[in-house]
Coordinates of N, CA and C in Angstrom, one line a residue:
X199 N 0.9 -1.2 0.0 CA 0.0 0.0 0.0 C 0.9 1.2 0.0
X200 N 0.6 2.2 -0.9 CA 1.3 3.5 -1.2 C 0.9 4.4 0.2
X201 N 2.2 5.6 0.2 CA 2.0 6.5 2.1 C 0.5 7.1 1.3
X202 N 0.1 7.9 -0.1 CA -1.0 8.1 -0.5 C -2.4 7.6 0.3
X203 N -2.2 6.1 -0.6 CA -2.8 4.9 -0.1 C -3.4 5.3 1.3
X204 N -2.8 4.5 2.4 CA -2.4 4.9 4.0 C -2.9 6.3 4.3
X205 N -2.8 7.5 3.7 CA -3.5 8.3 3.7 C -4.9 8.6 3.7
X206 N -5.2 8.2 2.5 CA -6.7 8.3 2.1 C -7.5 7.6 3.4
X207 N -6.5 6.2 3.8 CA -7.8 5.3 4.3 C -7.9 6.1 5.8
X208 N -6.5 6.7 6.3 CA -7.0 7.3 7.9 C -7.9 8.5 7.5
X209 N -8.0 9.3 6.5 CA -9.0 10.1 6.7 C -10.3 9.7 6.4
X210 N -10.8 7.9 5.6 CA -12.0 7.5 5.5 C -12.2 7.2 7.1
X211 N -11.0 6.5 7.9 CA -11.6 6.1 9.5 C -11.6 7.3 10.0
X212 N -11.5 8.1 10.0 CA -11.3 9.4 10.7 C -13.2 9.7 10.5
X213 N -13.2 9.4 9.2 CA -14.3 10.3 8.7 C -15.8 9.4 9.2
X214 N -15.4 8.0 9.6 CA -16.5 6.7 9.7 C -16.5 7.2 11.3
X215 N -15.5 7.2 12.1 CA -15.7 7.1 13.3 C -16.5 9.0 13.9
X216 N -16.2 9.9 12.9 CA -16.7 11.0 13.1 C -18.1 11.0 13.3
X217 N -18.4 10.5 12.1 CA -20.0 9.9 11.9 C -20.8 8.4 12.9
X218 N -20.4 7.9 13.5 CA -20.4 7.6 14.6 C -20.8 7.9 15.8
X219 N -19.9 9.2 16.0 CA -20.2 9.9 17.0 C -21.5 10.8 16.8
X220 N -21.4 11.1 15.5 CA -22.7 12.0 15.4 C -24.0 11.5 15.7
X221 N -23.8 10.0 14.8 CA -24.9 9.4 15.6 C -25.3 9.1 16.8
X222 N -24.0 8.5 17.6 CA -24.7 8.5 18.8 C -25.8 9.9 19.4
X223 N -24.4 11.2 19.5 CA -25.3 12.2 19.8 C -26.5 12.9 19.2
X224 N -26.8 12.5 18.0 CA -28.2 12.2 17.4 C -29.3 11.4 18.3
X225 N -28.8 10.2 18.5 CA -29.6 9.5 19.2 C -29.9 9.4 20.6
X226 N -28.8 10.8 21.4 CA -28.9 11.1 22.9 C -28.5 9.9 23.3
X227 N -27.5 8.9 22.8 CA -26.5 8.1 23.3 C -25.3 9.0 23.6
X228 N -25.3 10.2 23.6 CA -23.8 11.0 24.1 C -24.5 12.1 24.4
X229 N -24.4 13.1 25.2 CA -24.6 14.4 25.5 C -23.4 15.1 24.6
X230 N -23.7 16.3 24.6 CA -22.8 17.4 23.8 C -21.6 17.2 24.1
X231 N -21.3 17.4 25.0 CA -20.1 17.9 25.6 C -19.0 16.4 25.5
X232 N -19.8 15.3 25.9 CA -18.8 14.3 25.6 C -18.8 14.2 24.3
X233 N -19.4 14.3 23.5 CA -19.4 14.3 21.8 C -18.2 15.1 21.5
X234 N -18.0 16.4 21.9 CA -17.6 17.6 21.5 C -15.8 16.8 21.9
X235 N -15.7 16.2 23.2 CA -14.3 15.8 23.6 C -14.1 14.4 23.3
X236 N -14.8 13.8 22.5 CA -14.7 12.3 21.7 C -14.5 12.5 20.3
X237 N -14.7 13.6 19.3 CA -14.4 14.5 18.7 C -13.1 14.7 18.3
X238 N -13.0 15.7 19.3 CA -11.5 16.0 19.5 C -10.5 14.8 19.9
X239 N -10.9 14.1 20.5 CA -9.6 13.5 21.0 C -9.7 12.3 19.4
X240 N -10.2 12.0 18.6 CA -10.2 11.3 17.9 C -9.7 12.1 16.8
X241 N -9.7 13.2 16.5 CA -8.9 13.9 15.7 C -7.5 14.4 16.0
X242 N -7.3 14.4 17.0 CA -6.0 14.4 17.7 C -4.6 12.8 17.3
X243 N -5.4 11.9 17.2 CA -5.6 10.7 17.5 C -4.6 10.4 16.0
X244 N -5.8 10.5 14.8 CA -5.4 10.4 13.4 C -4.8 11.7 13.3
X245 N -5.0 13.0 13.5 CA -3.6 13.5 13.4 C -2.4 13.2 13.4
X246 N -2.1 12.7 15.0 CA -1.0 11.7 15.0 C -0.4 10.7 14.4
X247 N -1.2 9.8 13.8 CA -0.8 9.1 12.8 C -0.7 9.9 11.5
X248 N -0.9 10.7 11.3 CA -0.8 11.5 9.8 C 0.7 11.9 10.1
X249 N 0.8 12.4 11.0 CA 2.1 12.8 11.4 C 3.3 11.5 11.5
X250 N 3.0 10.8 11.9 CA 4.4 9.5 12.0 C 4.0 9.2 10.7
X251 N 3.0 8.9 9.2 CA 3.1 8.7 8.3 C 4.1 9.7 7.4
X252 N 4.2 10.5 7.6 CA 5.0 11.6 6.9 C 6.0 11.5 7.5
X253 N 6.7 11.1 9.0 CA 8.0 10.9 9.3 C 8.9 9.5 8.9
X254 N 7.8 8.9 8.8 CA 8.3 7.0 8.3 C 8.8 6.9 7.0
X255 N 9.9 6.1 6.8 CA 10.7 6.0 5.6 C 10.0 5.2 5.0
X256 N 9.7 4.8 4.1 CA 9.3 4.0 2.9 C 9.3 2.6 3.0
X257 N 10.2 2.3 3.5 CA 11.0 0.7 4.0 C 9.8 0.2 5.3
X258 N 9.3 0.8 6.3 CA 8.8 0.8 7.8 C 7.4 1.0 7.3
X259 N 6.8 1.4 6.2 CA 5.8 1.7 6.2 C 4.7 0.5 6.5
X260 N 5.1 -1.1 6.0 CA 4.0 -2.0 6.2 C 4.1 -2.1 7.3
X261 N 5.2 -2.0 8.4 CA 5.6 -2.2 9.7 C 4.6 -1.4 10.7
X262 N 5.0 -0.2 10.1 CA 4.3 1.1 11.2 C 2.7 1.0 11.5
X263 N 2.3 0.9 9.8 CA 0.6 1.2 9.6 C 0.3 -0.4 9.0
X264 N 0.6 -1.2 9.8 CA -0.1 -2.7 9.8 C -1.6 -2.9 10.3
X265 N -1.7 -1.6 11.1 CA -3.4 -1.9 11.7 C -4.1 -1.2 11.3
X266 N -3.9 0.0 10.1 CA -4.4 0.6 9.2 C -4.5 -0.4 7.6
X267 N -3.3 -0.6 7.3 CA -3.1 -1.6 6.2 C -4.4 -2.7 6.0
X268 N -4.3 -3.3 7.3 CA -5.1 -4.3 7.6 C -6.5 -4.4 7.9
X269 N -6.9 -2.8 7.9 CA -8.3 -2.9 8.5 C -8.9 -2.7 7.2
X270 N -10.5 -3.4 7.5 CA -11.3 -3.3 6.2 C -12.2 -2.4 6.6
X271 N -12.7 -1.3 5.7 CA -12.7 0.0 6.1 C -14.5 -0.4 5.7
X272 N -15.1 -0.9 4.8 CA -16.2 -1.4 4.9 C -16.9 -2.2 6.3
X273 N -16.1 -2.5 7.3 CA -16.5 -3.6 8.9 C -16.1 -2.3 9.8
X274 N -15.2 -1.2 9.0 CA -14.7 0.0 10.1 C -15.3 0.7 10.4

């Protein structure tokens, strides 16, 4: 899988688990405020991996993002 690749897919989980949350708090399974810091700390989260993707050499990359690589983003 290309760092591209690896890219795209943490901003689709970024983007699945965002939506998630919305539902819950849709469905008053979350009050605001914990939505609002489940949120954030989930974007914080994949930030950080955006970040060690762009510091990882090319060679470490199946190494580093093996639980990205590996996840099926349709079960995610």
């Amino acid at each position: 899988m290309t760092r591209k690749e690896i890219y795209e897919k943490i901003q689709i989980m970024l983007a699945n688990e965002k939506k998630t949350l919305l539902d819950r708090y849709e469905t008053n399974s979350l009050d605001y405020e914990s939505y609002k810091e489940l949120v954030s700390k989930r974007v914080q989260e994949y930030r950080e991996w955006e970040i060690e993707l762009m510091l990882t050499n090319d060679d470490e990359l199946p190494e580093k993002f093996d639980f990205i690589i590996k996840t099926d983003i349709s079960k995610f």
